[in-house]
Amino acid sequence: LEQPVESGGGSVQAGGSLRLSCTAPGFTSDNCDLDWYRQVEGKQREWVAKLRPDGRIGYGEPMKGRVTISEDRLRDTVYLQMNDLKPEDTATYFCKTQGVNADCRIAPRGQGTQVTVSS
């Protein structure tokens, strides 16, 4: 599996929205989960959302109710729609394949896309 590529980050004011994209070639054909995380330098990463091959979805507590994960299987792309953003959402957001398939777990994470939310 190739390294995923994220895009869509930027700077917004509190209350604004962003839509992040993660293109992870092969993740659908290898039946991988696709997870979004975020990390602030010097702090532990936080889990944001998961999309399973069977379509089940999970959301982490930090952004639950404000994010929606969706996919375009033909493009091996997963989207993260983020609404009502808060300054504490400022972080680097990255995606990573996970799952039962070992190839999914050992694949590298993406380099991430920066989200900055100002008050």
Coordinates of C-alpha atoms in Angstrom, one line a residue:
L1 CA 0.0 0.0 0.0
E2 CA 1.2 3.5 -0.9
Q3 CA 1.5 6.4 1.5
P4 CA -1.9 8.2 1.7
V5 CA -2.1 11.8 0.6
E6 CA -4.2 14.3 2.5
S7 CA -5.4 17.7 1.4
G8 CA -8.0 20.3 2.2
G9 CA -6.5 21.9 5.3
G10 CA -6.3 25.6 5.8
S11 CA -7.0 28.5 8.1
V12 CA -10.5 29.3 9.2
Q13 CA -12.3 31.2 11.9
A14 CA -14.1 29.5 14.7
G15 CA -17.5 28.2 13.5
G16 CA -16.2 27.6 10.0
S17 CA -16.0 24.4 8.1
L18 CA -13.4 22.4 6.1
R19 CA -13.5 19.3 4.1
L20 CA -10.4 17.1 4.2
S21 CA -9.5 14.5 1.6
C22 CA -7.4 11.4 2.0
T23 CA -6.4 9.4 -1.1
A24 CA -5.1 6.0 -0.1
P25 CA -4.5 3.8 -3.2
G26 CA -5.4 0.2 -2.6
F27 CA -7.2 0.6 0.7
T28 CA -10.5 -0.5 -0.7
S29 CA -9.2 -3.5 -2.6
D30 CA -7.2 -4.6 0.5
N31 CA -10.3 -4.2 2.7
C32 CA -8.6 -1.8 5.0
D33 CA -10.1 0.5 7.6
L34 CA -9.3 4.1 7.0
D35 CA -8.8 6.2 10.1
W36 CA -8.4 9.9 10.5
Y37 CA -6.2 11.2 13.4
R38 CA -5.0 14.6 14.5
Q39 CA -1.9 15.6 16.3
V40 CA -0.5 18.7 17.9
E41 CA 3.3 18.9 18.0
G42 CA 4.5 17.6 21.4
K43 CA 1.2 15.9 22.2
Q44 CA -0.2 12.4 21.6
R45 CA -2.3 11.9 18.5
E46 CA -6.0 11.8 18.8
W47 CA -8.3 9.5 16.9
V48 CA -11.0 11.4 15.0
A49 CA -12.9 8.9 12.8
K50 CA -12.9 5.5 11.2
L51 CA -14.5 4.0 8.1
R52 CA -14.6 0.2 7.9
P53 CA -14.8 -1.8 4.6
D54 CA -18.4 -2.8 5.5
G55 CA -19.4 0.8 5.8
R56 CA -19.5 1.0 9.6
I57 CA -18.3 4.3 10.9
G58 CA -17.0 5.5 14.2
Y59 CA -16.2 8.9 15.6
G60 CA -13.9 10.0 18.4
E61 CA -15.1 12.1 21.3
P62 CA -13.1 15.3 20.5
M63 CA -15.1 16.0 17.3
K64 CA -18.2 13.7 17.5
G65 CA -21.3 15.5 16.2
R66 CA -19.2 17.9 14.2
V67 CA -17.5 15.6 11.7
T68 CA -18.8 13.3 9.0
I69 CA -16.7 10.7 7.2
S70 CA -17.6 9.6 3.7
E71 CA -15.9 7.8 0.8
D72 CA -15.5 7.6 -3.0
R73 CA -14.4 4.0 -3.5
L74 CA -13.7 4.5 -7.2
R75 CA -11.1 7.0 -6.3
D76 CA -9.8 5.3 -3.1
T77 CA -10.6 8.6 -1.4
V78 CA -12.1 9.3 2.0
Y79 CA -13.4 12.6 3.1
L80 CA -13.7 14.3 6.5
Q81 CA -16.3 17.1 6.6
M82 CA -15.6 19.2 9.7
N83 CA -18.1 21.8 10.9
D84 CA -18.3 24.2 13.7
L85 CA -14.6 24.2 14.1
K86 CA -13.1 25.5 17.3
P87 CA -9.6 26.8 18.1
E88 CA -8.8 23.6 20.0
D89 CA -9.3 21.7 16.7
T90 CA -6.1 23.3 15.4
A91 CA -3.7 20.4 14.5
T92 CA -2.2 18.4 11.8
Y93 CA -4.8 15.9 10.4
F94 CA -3.6 12.7 8.8
C95 CA -5.0 9.4 7.7
K96 CA -3.8 5.9 8.1
T97 CA -5.0 2.5 7.0
Q98 CA -5.7 0.0 9.7
G99 CA -7.5 -3.4 10.0
V100 CA -7.2 -7.1 10.2
N101 CA -5.0 -7.2 7.1
A102 CA -1.4 -6.8 8.2
D103 CA -0.6 -4.9 5.0
C104 CA -3.1 -2.3 6.1
R105 CA -1.5 -1.9 9.5
I106 CA 2.1 -1.6 8.4
A107 CA 1.3 0.9 5.6
P108 CA 2.7 4.4 6.3
R109 CA 0.5 7.2 7.5
G110 CA 0.1 10.3 5.4
Q111 CA 2.1 13.4 5.9
G112 CA -0.9 15.3 7.0
T113 CA -2.7 18.5 6.3
Q114 CA -2.6 21.5 8.7
V115 CA -5.8 22.9 10.1
T116 CA -5.7 26.2 11.9
V117 CA -8.8 27.6 13.6
S118 CA -8.7 31.2 14.9
S119 CA -11.0 32.7 17.5

